[in-house]
JSON list of C-alpha atoms in Angstrom, two decimals:
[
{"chain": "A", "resi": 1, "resn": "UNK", "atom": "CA", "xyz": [99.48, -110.83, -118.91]},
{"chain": "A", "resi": 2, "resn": "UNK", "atom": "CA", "xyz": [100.19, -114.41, -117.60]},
{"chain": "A", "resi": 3, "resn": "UNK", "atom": "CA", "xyz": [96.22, -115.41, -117.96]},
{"chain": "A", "resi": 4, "resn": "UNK", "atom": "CA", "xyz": [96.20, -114.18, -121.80]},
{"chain": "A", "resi": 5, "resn": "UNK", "atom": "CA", "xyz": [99.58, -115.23, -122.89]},
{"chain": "A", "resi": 6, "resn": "UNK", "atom": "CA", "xyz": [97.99, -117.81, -125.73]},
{"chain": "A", "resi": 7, "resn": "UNK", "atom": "CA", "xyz": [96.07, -115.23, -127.09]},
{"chain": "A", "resi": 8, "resn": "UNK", "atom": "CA", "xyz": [98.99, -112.41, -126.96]},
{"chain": "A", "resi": 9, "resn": "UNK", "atom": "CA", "xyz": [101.27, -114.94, -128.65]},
{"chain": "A", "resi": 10, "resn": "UNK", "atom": "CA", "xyz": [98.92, -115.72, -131.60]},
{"chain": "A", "resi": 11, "resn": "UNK", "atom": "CA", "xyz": [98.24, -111.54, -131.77]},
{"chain": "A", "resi": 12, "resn": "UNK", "atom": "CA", "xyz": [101.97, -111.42, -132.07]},
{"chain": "A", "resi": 13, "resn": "UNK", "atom": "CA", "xyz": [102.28, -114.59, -135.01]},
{"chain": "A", "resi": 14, "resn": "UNK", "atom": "CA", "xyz": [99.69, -112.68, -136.74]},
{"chain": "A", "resi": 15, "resn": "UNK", "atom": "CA", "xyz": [101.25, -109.60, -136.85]},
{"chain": "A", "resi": 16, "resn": "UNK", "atom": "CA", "xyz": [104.38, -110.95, -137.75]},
{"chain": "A", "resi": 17, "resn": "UNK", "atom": "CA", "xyz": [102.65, -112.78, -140.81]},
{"chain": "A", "resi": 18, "resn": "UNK", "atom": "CA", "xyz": [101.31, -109.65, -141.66]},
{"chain": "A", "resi": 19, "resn": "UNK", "atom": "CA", "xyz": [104.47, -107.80, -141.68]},
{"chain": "A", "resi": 20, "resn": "UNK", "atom": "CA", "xyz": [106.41, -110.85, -143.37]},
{"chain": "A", "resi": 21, "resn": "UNK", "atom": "CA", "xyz": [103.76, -110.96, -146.12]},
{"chain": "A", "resi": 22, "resn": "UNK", "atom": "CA", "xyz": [103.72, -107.17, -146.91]},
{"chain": "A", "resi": 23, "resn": "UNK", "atom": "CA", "xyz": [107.58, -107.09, -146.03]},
{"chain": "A", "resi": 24, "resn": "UNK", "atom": "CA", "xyz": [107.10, -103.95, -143.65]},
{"chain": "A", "resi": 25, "resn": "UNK", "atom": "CA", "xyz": [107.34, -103.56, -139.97]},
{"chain": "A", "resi": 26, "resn": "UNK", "atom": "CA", "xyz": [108.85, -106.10, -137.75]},
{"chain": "A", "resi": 27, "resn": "UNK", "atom": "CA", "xyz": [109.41, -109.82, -138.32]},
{"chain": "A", "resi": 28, "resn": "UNK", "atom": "CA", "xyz": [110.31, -112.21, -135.27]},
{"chain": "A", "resi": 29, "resn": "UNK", "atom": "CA", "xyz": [110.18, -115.59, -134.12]},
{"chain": "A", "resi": 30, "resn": "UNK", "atom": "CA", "xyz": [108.87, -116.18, -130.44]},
{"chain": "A", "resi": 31, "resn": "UNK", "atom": "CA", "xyz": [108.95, -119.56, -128.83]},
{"chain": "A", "resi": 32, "resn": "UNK", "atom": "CA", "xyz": [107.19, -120.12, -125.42]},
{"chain": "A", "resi": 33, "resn": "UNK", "atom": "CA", "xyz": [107.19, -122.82, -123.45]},
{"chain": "A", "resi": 34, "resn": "UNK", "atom": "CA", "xyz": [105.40, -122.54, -119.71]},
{"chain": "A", "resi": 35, "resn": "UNK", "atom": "CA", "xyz": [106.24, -124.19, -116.83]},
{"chain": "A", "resi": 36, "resn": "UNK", "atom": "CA", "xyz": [104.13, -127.73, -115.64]},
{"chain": "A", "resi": 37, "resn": "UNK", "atom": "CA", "xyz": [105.09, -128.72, -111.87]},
{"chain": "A", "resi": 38, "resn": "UNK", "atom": "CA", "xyz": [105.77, -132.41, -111.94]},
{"chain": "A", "resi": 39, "resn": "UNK", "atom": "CA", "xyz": [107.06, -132.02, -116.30]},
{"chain": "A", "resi": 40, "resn": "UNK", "atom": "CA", "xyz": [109.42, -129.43, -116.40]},
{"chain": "A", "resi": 41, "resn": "UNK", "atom": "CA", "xyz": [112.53, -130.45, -114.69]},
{"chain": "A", "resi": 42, "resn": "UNK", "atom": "CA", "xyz": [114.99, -127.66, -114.98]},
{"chain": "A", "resi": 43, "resn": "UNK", "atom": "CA", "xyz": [115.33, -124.16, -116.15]},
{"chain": "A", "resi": 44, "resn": "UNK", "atom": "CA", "xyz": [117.82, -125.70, -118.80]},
{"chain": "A", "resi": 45, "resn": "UNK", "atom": "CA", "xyz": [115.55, -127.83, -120.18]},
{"chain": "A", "resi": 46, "resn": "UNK", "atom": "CA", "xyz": [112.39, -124.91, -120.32]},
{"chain": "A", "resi": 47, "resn": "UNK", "atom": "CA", "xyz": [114.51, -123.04, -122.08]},
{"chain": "A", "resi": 48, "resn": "UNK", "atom": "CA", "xyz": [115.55, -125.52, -124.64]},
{"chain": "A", "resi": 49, "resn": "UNK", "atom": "CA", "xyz": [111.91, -126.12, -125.40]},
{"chain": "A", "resi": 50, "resn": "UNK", "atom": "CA", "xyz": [111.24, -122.58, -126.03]},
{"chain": "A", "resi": 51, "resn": "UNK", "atom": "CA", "xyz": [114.15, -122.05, -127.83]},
{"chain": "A", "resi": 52, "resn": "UNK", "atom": "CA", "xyz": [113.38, -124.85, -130.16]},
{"chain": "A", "resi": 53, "resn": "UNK", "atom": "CA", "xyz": [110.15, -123.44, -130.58]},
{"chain": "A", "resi": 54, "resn": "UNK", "atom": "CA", "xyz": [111.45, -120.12, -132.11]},
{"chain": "A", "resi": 55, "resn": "UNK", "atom": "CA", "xyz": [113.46, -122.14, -134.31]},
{"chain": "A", "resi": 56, "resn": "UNK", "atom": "CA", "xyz": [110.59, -124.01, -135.80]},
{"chain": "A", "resi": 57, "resn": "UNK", "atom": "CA", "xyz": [109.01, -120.44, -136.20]},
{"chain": "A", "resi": 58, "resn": "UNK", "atom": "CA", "xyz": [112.02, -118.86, -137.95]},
{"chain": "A", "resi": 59, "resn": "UNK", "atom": "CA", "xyz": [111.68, -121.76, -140.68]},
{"chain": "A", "resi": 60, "resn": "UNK", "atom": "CA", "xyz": [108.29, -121.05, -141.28]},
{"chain": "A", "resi": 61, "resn": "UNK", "atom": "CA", "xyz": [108.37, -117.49, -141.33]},
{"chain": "A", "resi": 62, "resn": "UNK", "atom": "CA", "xyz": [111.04, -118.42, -143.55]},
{"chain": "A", "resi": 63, "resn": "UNK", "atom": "CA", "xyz": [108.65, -121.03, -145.91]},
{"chain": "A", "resi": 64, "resn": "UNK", "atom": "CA", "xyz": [105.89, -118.12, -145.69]},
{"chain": "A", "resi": 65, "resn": "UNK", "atom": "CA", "xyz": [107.75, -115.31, -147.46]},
{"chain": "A", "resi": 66, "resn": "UNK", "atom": "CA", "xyz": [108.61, -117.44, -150.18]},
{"chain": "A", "resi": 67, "resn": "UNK", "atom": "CA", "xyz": [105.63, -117.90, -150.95]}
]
């Protein structure tokens, strides 16, 4: 659902805290990163941002169940 996807994605990261906190159910990392006309220059380069994005996730899913 392309006109909800902020909301879906934070429904998803709370979930995932959820889980990662009660150490049950699934635990990902999701990065998203949308396409601007005019910003984003390449496929290449919208996939590096999301990419990078789920890596910054992974650490602080990471920090979070240390806790």
């Amino acid at each position: 659902d392309y006109e909800n996807r902020f909301a879906l994605l934070d429904n998803i990261n709370q979930l995932v805290e959820e889980n990662n906190q009660n150490q049950s159910g699934a635990v990902i990392a999701v990065g998203m990163k949308e396409y601007v006309p005019g910003e984003s220059t390449s496929f290449a380069s919208i996939f590096r941002v999301a990419d990078r994005a789920m890596y910054l996730r992974k650490q602080e899913l990471k920090k979070l169940k240390r806790q």
